[in-house]
mmCIF file of C-alpha atoms in Angstrom:
data_model
loop_
_atom_site.group_PDB
_atom_site.id
_atom_site.type_symbol
_atom_site.label_atom_id
_atom_site.label_comp_id
_atom_site.label_asym_id
_atom_site.label_seq_id
_atom_site.Cartn_x
_atom_site.Cartn_y
_atom_site.Cartn_z
ATOM 1 C CA ASP A 1174 12.431 3.974 14.226
ATOM 2 C CA GLU A 1175 9.290 5.981 14.999
ATOM 3 C CA ALA A 1176 7.151 3.239 13.482
ATOM 4 C CA ARG A 1177 8.834 0.544 15.556
ATOM 5 C CA GLY A 1178 8.458 2.606 18.708
ATOM 6 C CA ALA A 1179 4.760 3.134 18.081
ATOM 7 C CA ALA A 1180 4.319 -0.589 17.402
ATOM 8 C CA ARG A 1181 6.088 -1.471 20.662
ATOM 9 C CA GLU A 1182 3.792 0.960 22.474
ATOM 10 C CA GLY A 1183 0.741 -0.862 21.095
ATOM 11 C CA ARG A 1184 -0.260 1.929 18.716
ATOM 12 C CA PRO A 1185 -0.642 0.072 15.379
ATOM 13 C CA GLU A 1186 -2.370 2.881 13.471
ATOM 14 C CA LEU A 1187 0.388 5.346 14.340
ATOM 15 C CA ALA A 1188 3.009 2.712 13.532
ATOM 16 C CA LEU A 1189 1.453 2.144 10.111
ATOM 17 C CA ARG A 1190 1.217 5.872 9.432
ATOM 18 C CA ARG A 1191 4.866 6.400 10.382
ATOM 19 C CA ALA A 1192 5.981 3.416 8.292
ATOM 20 C CA LEU A 1193 4.076 4.699 5.253
ATOM 21 C CA GLU A 1194 5.552 8.181 5.715
ATOM 22 C CA ALA A 1195 9.059 6.715 5.912
ATOM 23 C CA ARG A 1196 8.404 4.642 2.816
ATOM 24 C CA GLU A 1197 7.205 7.719 0.943
ATOM 25 C CA ARG A 1198 10.356 9.652 1.940
ATOM 26 C CA PHE A 1199 12.437 6.714 0.751
ATOM 27 C CA LEU A 1200 10.568 6.573 -2.558
ATOM 28 C CA ASP A 1201 10.985 10.333 -2.976
ATOM 29 C CA ALA A 1202 14.736 9.912 -2.571
ATOM 30 C CA LEU A 1203 14.787 7.123 -5.137
ATOM 31 C CA ARG A 1204 12.846 9.197 -7.641
ATOM 32 C CA LEU A 1205 15.689 11.655 -7.985
ATOM 33 C CA GLY A 1206 17.619 9.324 -10.276
ATOM 34 C CA GLU A 1207 14.884 7.073 -11.610
ATOM 35 C CA PRO A 1208 14.392 6.487 -15.288
ATOM 36 C CA ARG A 1209 11.091 7.186 -16.983
ATOM 37 C CA LEU A 1210 8.282 4.777 -16.120
ATOM 38 C CA GLU A 1211 6.595 2.767 -18.838
ATOM 39 C CA PRO A 1212 2.788 2.996 -18.841
ATOM 40 C CA THR A 1213 2.416 -0.728 -19.546
ATOM 41 C CA GLU A 1214 4.566 -1.687 -16.571
ATOM 42 C CA VAL A 1215 2.609 0.580 -14.237
ATOM 43 C CA ARG A 1216 -0.715 -0.734 -15.559
ATOM 44 C CA ILE A 1217 0.447 -4.306 -14.919
ATOM 45 C CA GLU A 1218 1.394 -3.405 -11.322
ATOM 46 C CA VAL A 1219 -1.927 -1.662 -10.657
ATOM 47 C CA GLU A 1220 -3.888 -4.570 -12.140
ATOM 48 C CA SER A 1221 -1.857 -7.097 -10.168
ATOM 49 C CA THR A 1222 -2.619 -5.295 -6.928
ATOM 50 C CA ARG A 1223 -6.316 -5.155 -7.870
ATOM 51 C CA ARG A 1224 -6.350 -8.937 -8.387
ATOM 52 C CA LEU A 1225 -4.648 -9.486 -5.015
ATOM 53 C CA LEU A 1226 -7.113 -7.152 -3.323
ATOM 54 C CA ASP A 1227 -10.136 -8.817 -4.924
ATOM 55 C CA ALA A 1228 -8.858 -12.283 -4.002
ATOM 56 C CA GLU A 1229 -7.940 -11.553 -0.385
ATOM 57 C CA ALA A 1230 -10.480 -8.948 0.748
ATOM 58 C CA PRO A 1231 -13.157 -11.548 1.620
ATOM 59 C CA ASN A 1232 -10.678 -13.571 3.691
ATOM 60 C CA ILE A 1233 -9.540 -10.498 5.581
ATOM 61 C CA ARG A 1234 -13.087 -9.234 6.215
ATOM 62 C CA ASP A 1235 -14.294 -12.678 7.278
ATOM 63 C CA SER A 1236 -11.424 -12.980 9.762
ATOM 64 C CA GLY A 1237 -13.035 -10.432 12.060
ATOM 65 C CA VAL A 1238 -9.590 -9.080 13.005
ATOM 66 C CA GLU A 1239 -10.222 -5.342 13.440
ATOM 67 C CA GLN A 1240 -6.683 -4.187 12.708
ATOM 68 C CA ALA A 1241 -6.504 -6.315 9.551
ATOM 69 C CA ILE A 1242 -9.837 -4.922 8.379
ATOM 70 C CA ARG A 1243 -8.608 -1.344 8.939
ATOM 71 C CA LEU A 1244 -5.501 -2.123 6.903
ATOM 72 C CA LEU A 1245 -7.703 -3.587 4.170
ATOM 73 C CA ASP A 1246 -9.862 -0.452 4.125
ATOM 74 C CA GLU A 1247 -6.729 1.663 3.721
ATOM 75 C CA ALA A 1248 -5.510 -0.663 0.959
ATOM 76 C CA VAL A 1249 -8.816 -0.237 -0.875
ATOM 77 C CA ALA A 1250 -8.448 3.557 -0.699
ATOM 78 C CA ARG A 1251 -4.840 3.401 -1.892
ATOM 79 C CA GLN A 1252 -5.808 1.096 -4.766
ATOM 80 C CA GLN A 1253 -8.607 3.430 -5.822
ATOM 81 C CA ASP A 1254 -6.104 6.292 -5.788
ATOM 82 C CA ALA A 1255 -3.685 4.195 -7.875
ATOM 83 C CA GLU A 1256 -6.369 3.481 -10.448
ATOM 84 C CA GLY A 1257 -7.332 7.162 -10.578
ATOM 85 C CA HIS A 1258 -3.732 8.244 -11.047
ATOM 86 C CA LEU A 1259 -3.251 5.648 -13.763
ATOM 87 C CA ALA A 1260 -6.379 6.818 -15.588
ATOM 88 C CA GLY A 1261 -5.052 10.376 -15.384
ATOM 89 C CA GLY A 1262 -1.652 9.391 -16.754
ATOM 90 C CA ARG A 1263 0.148 10.083 -13.466
ATOM 91 C CA LEU A 1264 2.366 7.022 -13.528
ATOM 92 C CA ARG A 1265 4.642 7.579 -10.549
ATOM 93 C CA PRO A 1266 1.801 8.263 -8.068
ATOM 94 C CA ALA A 1267 -0.126 5.317 -9.540
ATOM 95 C CA LEU A 1268 2.796 2.984 -8.957
ATOM 96 C CA THR A 1269 3.451 4.341 -5.463
ATOM 97 C CA GLU A 1270 -0.178 3.922 -4.397
ATOM 98 C CA ALA A 1271 -0.413 0.420 -5.877
ATOM 99 C CA LYS A 1272 2.710 -0.665 -4.014
ATOM 100 C CA LEU A 1273 1.389 0.830 -0.777
ATOM 101 C CA ALA A 1274 -1.912 -0.986 -1.282
ATOM 102 C CA GLU A 1275 -0.060 -4.252 -1.810
ATOM 103 C CA ALA A 1276 2.012 -3.728 1.337
ATOM 104 C CA LEU A 1277 -1.128 -3.035 3.356
ATOM 105 C CA ILE A 1278 -2.833 -6.160 2.031
ATOM 106 C CA ARG A 1279 0.182 -8.295 2.868
ATOM 107 C CA LYS A 1280 0.344 -6.822 6.384
ATOM 108 C CA ALA A 1281 -3.354 -7.571 6.882
ATOM 109 C CA LEU A 1282 -2.767 -11.138 5.697
ATOM 110 C CA ASP A 1283 0.078 -11.487 8.198
ATOM 111 C CA LEU A 1284 -2.282 -10.429 10.965
ATOM 112 C CA ILE A 1285 -4.840 -13.100 10.119
ATOM 113 C CA ALA A 1286 -2.374 -15.905 9.433
ATOM 114 C CA PRO A 1287 -2.800 -18.842 11.830
#
């Protein structure tokens, strides 16, 4: 609700921050009963997000849409975090960051869609 309110008020950065915080709380709640993650599955997710990022980053940057570019920059940071967590064997944070990066990329793409 906080994210929607901020979006209605024309505060997209705050809306995004609130949405990501809510998502993280939701993921934390899910983790309580989650089974063990498989390294191969997490690696596939992280690599898939990297491919999406590499394919769409030029389109987003070339769009000139400031908000989309900010979302892309955040997605790049999240993806780098995901790759670092994966390299360190921290599977759950790697998966969480990769999924957040994907969500940010998709939101940026929505903003530049004709």
